[in-house]
Amino acid sequence: MKFISTRGQAPALSFEEAVLTGLASDGGLYVPETLPHFSKETIASWAGLSYQALAFEIIKPFVDGELTDTELKAIIDKAYASFRHDAIAPMVQTGHNEWVLELFQGPTLAFKDFALQFLGHLLDHILAKRNQKVVVMGATSGDTGSAAIEGCSRCDNIDIFILHPHERVSEVQRKQMTSVLAPNVHNIALKGNFDDCQNMVKASFANQSFLPEGRQLVAVNSINWARIMAQIVYYFYAALALGGPHRPVSFSVPTGNFGDIFAGYLASKMGLPIEQLIIATNANDILHRCISDNDHSKKPLVHSLSPSMDIMVSSNFERLLFDLYDRDGAAISGLMEEFKSGAMTLSDAALAKARELFSSHRLDDQAMTRIIGQVYEQTGYLLDPHTAIGVEAARVKRKNTHTPMVCLATAHPAKFPEAVKQATRHVEPALPPHMADLFERKEQYDVLENDTAAVQQFVAKNIRA
C-alpha cells in the first residue's frame, strides 16, 4: 500500500516511510492511496475477538507486508499490555441506548494512549531494524505529550521534545509529562498557546536544517498516519459490542485536532455502518461553525475548562477535505493557502457531502459543568470535561433513539479535578493507584519564549550523540 499527500505534490511513500516522515514535503498530510473495505460478513465474523486480535485484522491491510504477522501481533500485544482493563476499551451505559466508551484505561489516562503506545513500539521496531536514530518533536494541548513520552521514553534511538503551552494545561497533565526524567525526554513549556506550539512544530518539519547531520524529525502528533490508523480499531470494537454490523451505530466525539473523529470517518468508509458522527466542541468552535454555517474562520482562542480542545487550527480536517474535494490535491493546496488569511469557505458540494455523516454542537464551560453534575447525580458516573461535551452533544444532535449512541470518553476525570469539583460541588476524582504519588514526583522542564529559532537551538543542543 502506498501513501499519498493531501496536497498532491509530494512523492508517494511506503507505510514505514510515511510513519517516519509525518508531514509531507509539500506541507500536506499522508493518507492511504486506497482504503481497505471489509464486507458485512467479514466484520460480523470479528464479533467476540479480543481488542488486540481485532486490531490485528484492521491494521494488517495498511501494513501490507512491511511487517510480518508475527511482528505486527507482537507490537500490538506490547502496546496494550499496560492498559488497566482487560477489555482495553470498556463501555458504560449512561442513558437509554447511550454508552460511554472508556478510552482512558491506558498508562496516561487518555485516549492518546491507544495510538501512542502502538506508535512507540512501532518506531522501536522500525528504527532498530534500520539502525537509525531520530528526533521526535510534538505539540500538545495536554494529553498527547504524556502519552508520547510514555511511548518513547524507553527507546534508545529516539530523543523526544514535547512543546506544551506554558500554564495552559491542567496540573495533572503537566506533571504526567514533566515527571518523566529519562535522559532522552525534554519538555518545553512555550510562552504561547497550543496553536503556537503546533505552528512551531510544523515549521521545524518544513525546514530541518537545525538538526545534526544524519538526524530527522518524526511526528507523534496526529499528523502521523500510524496514530489515525490505530484509532480506527475502537470504532469497530464498540460497534461490534452493540450489535454491529447488523445495525448502525452513532458516535459523539470531543473534537480538537479532528484526528479522533477522522478515524471514525475512515471506519465508516471501510464498511462499518455508522449513522452519525457528531463533532463536539467547546467555545473554540471552528469545526462546529464550519459544519453548521460554512464559517471556517479563525477567532481568538478561548481558554476553557476543557483545555485539550483549546485549538483553532484542526490539522486533520485537511484529510477530510481531501476526500470531500474528490482527492484533488491542487484544490486542497488552494484551500490551505486561502486559510492562511484567517478563513476559508467550503464549496456547496463539499459541505453537503460532510453533512451526510457529520453533525456538530458547541458547549461553553457553564453548560459543560452542568452536564457533569447532571450525569453524576443521575448515574453516579463521573465524566471529564471533554467527555461531558460529547455526551451533551449526543443528546442534542442525535437523529433517533433507536440507534445506539457511543460517546467517546477521551480522558479520566482525575486529569481535571478542578472542573469536576466545580460541577459536582464536592467530589474530587481520585487518581488510579499507579499514579497516586504524581504530585510528589520531581519535575523537569524548560520554559522558552515563543520563538522558533530559540526552540530549535534548544533541540539541537540537547540531542544525544
Coordinates of C-alpha atoms in Angstrom, one line a residue:
M1 CA 0.0 0.0 0.0
K2 CA 1.2 3.5 -0.9
F3 CA 0.6 6.7 1.0
I4 CA 0.0 10.0 -0.8
S5 CA -0.1 13.6 0.3
T6 CA -3.3 15.6 0.6
R7 CA -1.7 18.4 -1.5
G8 CA -0.7 16.1 -4.4
Q9 CA 2.9 17.3 -4.9
A10 CA 5.0 15.0 -2.5
P11 CA 6.2 11.5 -3.5
A12 CA 4.1 8.5 -2.6
L13 CA 5.6 6.6 0.3
S14 CA 5.6 3.1 1.8
F15 CA 4.0 2.5 5.2
E16 CA 7.3 2.7 7.0
E17 CA 8.4 5.8 5.1
A18 CA 5.1 7.5 5.9
V19 CA 5.4 6.7 9.6
L20 CA 8.9 8.2 9.7
T21 CA 8.1 11.2 7.5
G22 CA 5.0 12.6 9.2
L23 CA 4.3 15.9 7.4
A24 CA 4.7 15.6 3.6
S25 CA 7.3 17.7 1.8
D26 CA 4.5 19.8 0.1
G27 CA 3.0 20.6 3.5
G28 CA 0.2 18.1 3.2
L29 CA -0.7 15.0 5.3
Y30 CA -0.3 11.4 4.2
V31 CA -3.3 9.2 3.6
P32 CA -3.6 5.8 2.0
E33 CA -3.8 5.7 -1.7
T34 CA -6.7 3.3 -1.3
L35 CA -8.7 2.2 1.8
P36 CA -9.3 -1.4 2.6
H37 CA -13.0 -2.3 2.7
F38 CA -14.5 -5.0 4.8
S39 CA -17.7 -6.8 3.9
K40 CA -20.6 -7.1 6.4
E41 CA -19.8 -10.8 6.7
T42 CA -16.2 -10.2 7.5
I43 CA -17.0 -7.6 10.1
A44 CA -19.6 -9.9 11.7
S45 CA -17.0 -12.7 11.9
W46 CA -15.0 -10.5 14.2
A47 CA -17.6 -10.4 16.9
G48 CA -16.1 -11.6 20.2
L49 CA -12.5 -11.0 19.2
S50 CA -10.2 -9.5 21.8
Y51 CA -9.2 -5.9 21.3
Q52 CA -5.7 -7.0 20.3
A53 CA -7.0 -9.6 17.8
L54 CA -9.4 -7.1 16.2
A55 CA -6.6 -4.5 16.0
F56 CA -4.5 -7.0 14.0
E57 CA -7.3 -7.6 11.5
I58 CA -7.9 -3.9 10.9
I59 CA -4.3 -2.7 10.8
K60 CA -2.8 -5.6 8.7
P61 CA -4.0 -4.3 5.3
F62 CA -2.3 -0.9 5.9
V63 CA 1.0 -2.5 6.8
D64 CA 0.8 -4.6 3.6
G65 CA 3.6 -7.0 4.3
E66 CA 6.1 -4.5 5.6
L67 CA 5.7 -6.2 9.0
T68 CA 5.3 -9.9 9.3
D69 CA 2.1 -11.1 11.0
T70 CA 4.3 -12.2 14.0
E71 CA 5.9 -8.7 14.2
L72 CA 2.6 -6.9 14.0
K73 CA 1.0 -9.1 16.6
A74 CA 3.9 -8.5 19.0
I75 CA 3.8 -4.7 18.5
I76 CA 0.0 -4.7 19.2
D77 CA 0.3 -7.0 22.3
K78 CA 3.1 -4.8 23.8
A79 CA 1.1 -1.7 23.0
Y80 CA -1.9 -2.7 25.1
A81 CA -0.2 -4.8 27.8
S82 CA 0.0 -1.7 30.1
F83 CA -3.8 -1.0 29.9
R84 CA -5.5 -1.5 33.3
H85 CA -8.8 -3.0 32.0
D86 CA -8.8 -6.4 30.2
A87 CA -11.4 -5.1 27.7
I88 CA -8.9 -2.3 26.8
A89 CA -11.9 -0.1 25.7
P90 CA -14.8 -1.0 28.0
M91 CA -18.2 0.7 27.8
V92 CA -20.6 2.1 30.5
Q93 CA -24.2 2.8 29.9
T94 CA -25.3 6.4 30.9
G95 CA -28.7 6.6 29.4
H96 CA -31.2 4.9 27.1
N97 CA -29.2 3.5 24.2
E98 CA -26.4 5.8 25.3
W99 CA -22.9 4.5 26.1
V100 CA -19.6 5.9 27.2
L101 CA -16.6 4.3 25.6
E102 CA -13.8 4.5 28.2
L103 CA -10.7 5.3 26.2
F104 CA -8.7 6.3 29.4
Q105 CA -7.6 2.8 30.6
G106 CA -4.1 3.3 29.3
P107 CA -1.0 4.3 31.3
T108 CA -1.6 8.1 31.0
L109 CA -5.4 8.1 31.4
A110 CA -6.2 9.5 28.0
F111 CA -7.3 8.2 24.6
K112 CA -4.0 9.1 23.1
D113 CA -2.5 6.0 24.7
F114 CA -4.3 3.8 22.1
A115 CA -2.3 5.4 19.3
L116 CA 0.9 6.4 21.0
Q117 CA 1.6 3.1 22.8
F118 CA 1.3 1.5 19.4
L119 CA 3.4 4.1 17.7
G120 CA 6.1 3.9 20.3
H121 CA 6.6 0.2 19.9
L122 CA 6.3 0.5 16.1
L123 CA 9.0 3.1 16.0
D124 CA 11.2 1.0 18.3
H125 CA 10.9 -1.9 15.8
I126 CA 11.4 0.2 12.6
L127 CA 14.4 2.2 14.0
A128 CA 16.1 -0.9 15.4
K129 CA 15.7 -2.7 12.0
R130 CA 17.2 0.4 10.2
N131 CA 19.8 1.1 12.8
Q132 CA 18.6 4.7 12.7
K133 CA 18.3 7.5 15.3
V134 CA 15.6 10.1 15.1
V135 CA 14.2 13.2 16.9
V136 CA 10.6 13.2 17.9
M137 CA 9.1 16.7 18.1
G138 CA 5.5 17.2 19.1
A139 CA 3.0 19.8 20.3
T140 CA 0.4 19.0 23.0
S141 CA -2.7 20.7 24.4
G142 CA -2.4 18.3 27.3
D143 CA -2.7 14.6 26.6
T144 CA -0.6 13.9 23.5
G145 CA 2.6 14.9 25.3
S146 CA 2.3 12.4 28.3
A147 CA 1.2 9.6 26.0
A148 CA 4.0 10.2 23.6
I149 CA 6.6 10.4 26.3
E150 CA 5.3 7.2 27.9
G151 CA 5.5 5.5 24.5
C152 CA 9.0 6.8 23.6
S153 CA 10.9 7.2 26.8
R154 CA 12.4 3.7 26.8
C155 CA 13.7 3.9 23.2
D156 CA 17.4 4.3 22.7
N157 CA 17.0 5.5 19.2
I158 CA 14.7 8.5 20.0
D159 CA 15.3 11.9 21.5
I160 CA 11.8 13.4 22.3
F161 CA 10.9 17.1 22.6
I162 CA 7.4 18.0 23.6
L163 CA 6.0 21.5 23.5
H164 CA 3.1 22.5 25.7
P165 CA 1.5 25.9 26.3
H166 CA 3.0 27.3 29.5
E167 CA 0.5 27.4 32.3
R168 CA -2.3 26.4 30.0
V169 CA -2.6 22.6 30.7
S170 CA -4.0 21.1 33.8
E171 CA -1.6 20.3 36.7
V172 CA -2.1 16.6 36.3
Q173 CA -1.4 16.8 32.6
R174 CA 1.8 18.8 33.2
K175 CA 3.1 16.6 35.9
Q176 CA 2.5 13.4 33.8
M177 CA 4.9 14.9 31.2
T178 CA 7.4 16.7 33.3
S179 CA 8.0 14.0 36.0
V180 CA 9.4 11.5 33.4
L181 CA 13.1 12.1 34.0
A182 CA 14.5 9.8 31.3
P183 CA 17.7 11.2 29.6
N184 CA 16.0 11.3 26.1
V185 CA 12.9 13.2 27.3
H186 CA 12.7 17.1 27.1
N187 CA 9.6 19.1 28.0
I188 CA 9.3 22.6 26.7
A189 CA 6.8 25.0 28.2
L190 CA 6.2 27.5 25.5
K191 CA 5.1 31.0 26.3
G192 CA 2.1 30.8 23.9
N193 CA -1.0 28.8 23.2
F194 CA -1.4 25.3 21.6
D195 CA -1.6 26.7 18.0
D196 CA 1.7 28.4 18.6
C197 CA 3.2 25.1 19.6
Q198 CA 1.7 23.3 16.7
N199 CA 2.9 26.0 14.2
M200 CA 6.4 25.8 15.6
V201 CA 6.4 22.0 15.1
K202 CA 5.2 22.3 11.5
A203 CA 7.8 25.0 10.7
S204 CA 10.5 22.7 12.1
F205 CA 9.3 19.8 10.0
A206 CA 9.3 22.1 6.9
N207 CA 13.0 23.1 7.5
Q208 CA 15.1 20.6 9.4
S209 CA 18.4 22.2 8.8
F210 CA 18.8 22.9 12.5
L211 CA 19.3 19.2 13.2
P212 CA 22.7 17.4 13.4
E213 CA 23.7 15.5 10.2
G214 CA 22.0 12.1 9.9
R215 CA 19.0 13.0 12.1
Q216 CA 15.4 13.7 11.0
L217 CA 12.2 14.7 12.8
V218 CA 9.5 12.1 13.4
A219 CA 5.9 13.3 14.2
V220 CA 3.9 11.9 17.1
N221 CA 1.1 14.4 16.7
S222 CA -1.9 13.1 14.8
I223 CA -0.4 14.2 11.5
N224 CA 1.4 10.8 11.8
W225 CA -0.7 8.3 9.9
A226 CA 0.0 5.5 12.3
R227 CA -1.9 7.3 15.0
I228 CA -5.0 7.7 13.0
M229 CA -4.8 4.0 11.9
A230 CA -4.6 2.7 15.5
Q231 CA -7.7 4.8 16.5
I232 CA -9.9 3.2 13.8
V233 CA -10.0 0.0 15.8
Y234 CA -12.1 1.2 18.8
Y235 CA -14.9 2.3 16.5
F236 CA -15.2 -1.3 15.2
Y237 CA -14.8 -2.7 18.7
A238 CA -17.6 -0.6 20.2
A239 CA -19.9 -1.2 17.2
L240 CA -19.4 -5.0 17.4
A241 CA -20.3 -4.9 21.1
L242 CA -23.6 -3.2 20.3
G243 CA -24.8 -5.4 17.5
G244 CA -22.9 -4.1 14.5
P245 CA -22.6 -4.6 11.7
H246 CA -26.2 -5.8 11.7
R247 CA -27.4 -2.4 12.9
P248 CA -25.8 1.0 12.6
V249 CA -24.2 2.8 15.5
S250 CA -23.6 6.6 16.0
F251 CA -20.7 8.3 17.8
S252 CA -20.2 11.6 19.5
V253 CA -16.6 12.7 19.7
P254 CA -15.0 15.5 21.7
T255 CA -13.0 17.2 18.9
G256 CA -10.0 19.5 18.8
N257 CA -7.5 18.5 16.2
F258 CA -10.0 16.3 14.3
G259 CA -7.8 13.1 14.4
D260 CA -10.1 11.0 16.6
I261 CA -13.3 11.7 14.7
F262 CA -11.5 11.3 11.4
A263 CA -10.7 7.7 12.4
G264 CA -14.4 7.2 12.8
Y265 CA -15.0 8.6 9.3
L266 CA -12.4 6.1 8.0
A267 CA -14.1 3.2 9.8
S268 CA -17.3 4.2 8.0
K269 CA -15.5 4.2 4.6
M270 CA -14.1 0.8 5.5
G271 CA -17.5 -0.8 5.8
L272 CA -18.6 -0.1 9.4
P273 CA -22.3 1.1 9.3
I274 CA -22.1 4.4 11.2
E275 CA -25.3 6.5 11.1
Q276 CA -23.9 9.7 12.5
L277 CA -20.6 11.3 13.7
I278 CA -21.1 14.2 16.0
I279 CA -18.4 16.8 16.3
A280 CA -18.5 18.0 19.9
T281 CA -16.6 21.3 20.6
N282 CA -16.1 23.8 23.3
A283 CA -16.0 27.6 22.8
N284 CA -13.2 27.1 20.3
D285 CA -15.8 26.1 17.8
I286 CA -14.3 26.5 14.3
L287 CA -15.3 23.0 13.3
H288 CA -18.9 23.4 14.5
R289 CA -19.2 26.8 12.7
C290 CA -17.8 25.2 9.6
I291 CA -20.3 22.3 9.5
S292 CA -23.3 24.3 10.6
D293 CA -22.7 27.6 8.9
N294 CA -19.8 27.2 6.4
D295 CA -17.8 29.6 8.6
H296 CA -14.2 28.2 8.9
S297 CA -12.6 31.4 10.2
K298 CA -10.1 31.8 13.0
K299 CA -11.2 33.6 16.1
P300 CA -9.3 34.5 19.2
L301 CA -8.5 31.3 21.2
V302 CA -10.6 30.9 24.4
H303 CA -9.0 29.2 27.4
S304 CA -11.6 26.8 28.8
L305 CA -12.1 24.0 31.4
S306 CA -11.6 21.5 28.5
P307 CA -8.1 22.6 27.6
S308 CA -7.3 19.7 25.3
M309 CA -9.8 21.1 22.8
D310 CA -8.5 24.7 23.0
I311 CA -7.4 24.5 19.4
M312 CA -8.4 26.8 16.5
V313 CA -6.5 25.1 13.6
S314 CA -7.5 21.4 13.4
S315 CA -4.7 19.8 11.4
N316 CA -6.5 16.6 10.5
F317 CA -9.5 18.4 8.9
E318 CA -7.3 18.6 5.8
R319 CA -7.5 14.9 5.5
L320 CA -11.3 15.0 5.4
L321 CA -11.3 17.9 3.0
F322 CA -9.1 15.8 0.6
D323 CA -12.0 13.3 0.3
L324 CA -14.7 16.0 0.2
Y325 CA -12.9 17.5 -2.8
D326 CA -12.6 14.1 -4.6
R327 CA -8.9 13.8 -3.6
D328 CA -7.9 16.8 -5.7
G329 CA -4.5 17.9 -4.2
A330 CA -4.4 21.2 -6.1
A331 CA -7.8 22.1 -4.7
I332 CA -6.6 21.4 -1.1
S333 CA -3.5 23.4 -1.7
G334 CA -5.6 26.3 -2.7
L335 CA -7.9 26.0 0.3
M336 CA -5.0 25.9 2.7
E337 CA -3.5 28.9 1.0
E338 CA -6.9 30.7 1.4
F339 CA -7.0 29.7 5.1
K340 CA -3.7 31.5 5.7
S341 CA -5.6 34.7 5.6
G342 CA -7.7 33.5 8.5
A343 CA -10.7 32.0 6.8
M344 CA -11.8 29.6 4.1
T345 CA -15.2 28.7 2.5
L346 CA -16.1 25.2 1.5
S347 CA -17.8 24.5 -1.8
D348 CA -21.5 23.7 -1.6
A349 CA -20.8 20.2 -2.8
A350 CA -18.1 19.5 -0.2
L351 CA -20.3 20.9 2.6
A352 CA -23.2 18.7 1.5
K353 CA -21.0 15.6 1.5
A354 CA -19.7 16.4 5.0
R355 CA -23.3 16.8 6.4
E356 CA -24.3 13.4 5.1
L357 CA -22.4 11.9 8.1
F358 CA -21.3 14.7 10.3
S359 CA -23.3 16.8 12.8
S360 CA -21.9 19.3 15.3
H361 CA -22.6 21.0 18.6
R362 CA -20.8 23.6 20.8
L363 CA -20.8 23.8 24.6
D364 CA -19.4 26.5 26.8
D365 CA -17.9 25.9 30.3
Q366 CA -21.2 26.6 32.1
A367 CA -23.1 24.0 30.1
M368 CA -20.3 21.5 30.4
T369 CA -20.2 21.7 34.2
R370 CA -23.9 21.3 34.3
I371 CA -23.8 18.0 32.3
I372 CA -21.1 16.6 34.6
G373 CA -23.2 17.3 37.6
Q374 CA -26.4 16.0 36.0
V375 CA -24.9 12.7 34.8
Y376 CA -23.2 12.2 38.2
E377 CA -26.5 12.9 40.1
Q378 CA -28.5 10.5 37.8
T379 CA -26.0 7.7 37.5
G380 CA -23.1 8.1 39.9
Y381 CA -20.8 8.2 36.9
L382 CA -18.1 10.9 36.6
L383 CA -17.3 12.5 33.3
D384 CA -14.3 14.5 32.5
P385 CA -14.9 17.9 30.9
H386 CA -14.2 16.8 27.3
T387 CA -16.4 13.7 27.6
A388 CA -19.2 15.8 29.1
I389 CA -19.2 17.9 26.0
G390 CA -19.5 14.8 23.9
V391 CA -22.4 13.4 26.0
E392 CA -24.4 16.6 25.8
A393 CA -23.7 17.0 22.0
A394 CA -25.0 13.5 21.6
R395 CA -28.2 14.2 23.5
V396 CA -28.9 17.4 21.5
K397 CA -27.9 16.2 18.0
R398 CA -28.8 12.5 17.8
K399 CA -31.2 11.7 15.0
N400 CA -33.1 9.0 16.8
T401 CA -33.0 7.0 20.0
H402 CA -33.2 3.6 18.2
T403 CA -29.6 3.8 17.1
P404 CA -27.0 3.1 19.8
M405 CA -25.1 6.3 20.6
V406 CA -21.5 5.9 21.8
C407 CA -19.8 8.9 23.4
L408 CA -16.0 8.7 23.4
A409 CA -14.6 9.3 26.9
T410 CA -11.3 10.8 26.0
A411 CA -9.8 11.3 29.5
H412 CA -10.1 10.2 33.1
P413 CA -11.9 12.7 35.3
A414 CA -8.9 12.8 37.6
K415 CA -7.0 14.7 35.0
F416 CA -9.3 17.7 35.5
P417 CA -10.2 17.7 39.2
E418 CA -11.0 21.4 39.4
A419 CA -13.6 21.2 36.7
V420 CA -15.2 18.1 38.2
K421 CA -15.2 19.5 41.7
Q422 CA -16.9 22.7 40.4
A423 CA -19.5 20.6 38.6
T424 CA -20.3 18.3 41.5
R425 CA -19.7 20.8 44.3
H426 CA -17.9 18.2 46.4
V427 CA -16.4 15.2 44.5
E428 CA -12.7 15.1 43.8
P429 CA -11.9 12.3 41.4
A430 CA -9.0 10.1 42.7
L431 CA -6.0 9.2 40.6
P432 CA -5.6 5.5 40.0
P433 CA -3.1 3.7 42.3
H434 CA -0.3 3.7 39.7
M435 CA -0.4 7.5 39.7
A436 CA -1.3 8.2 43.3
D437 CA 2.1 9.8 44.1
L438 CA 2.1 12.0 41.0
F439 CA 2.1 15.3 42.9
E440 CA 5.2 14.3 44.9
R441 CA 7.3 13.4 41.8
K442 CA 10.2 15.6 40.8
E443 CA 9.6 17.7 37.7
Q444 CA 12.0 18.8 34.9
Y445 CA 11.0 21.2 32.1
D446 CA 12.3 24.3 30.4
V447 CA 10.2 27.5 29.9
L448 CA 11.1 29.0 26.5
E449 CA 9.9 32.1 24.6
N450 CA 7.6 31.8 21.7
D451 CA 10.5 32.0 19.2
T452 CA 11.1 29.2 16.7
A453 CA 14.9 29.8 16.4
A454 CA 15.3 29.6 20.2
V455 CA 13.3 26.4 20.4
Q456 CA 15.2 24.8 17.5
Q457 CA 18.5 25.8 19.1
F458 CA 17.4 24.2 22.4
V459 CA 16.5 21.0 20.5
A460 CA 19.8 20.8 18.6
K461 CA 21.8 21.4 21.8
N462 CA 20.1 18.6 23.7
I463 CA 20.2 15.8 21.1
R464 CA 22.3 12.9 22.4
A465 CA 25.3 11.8 20.3

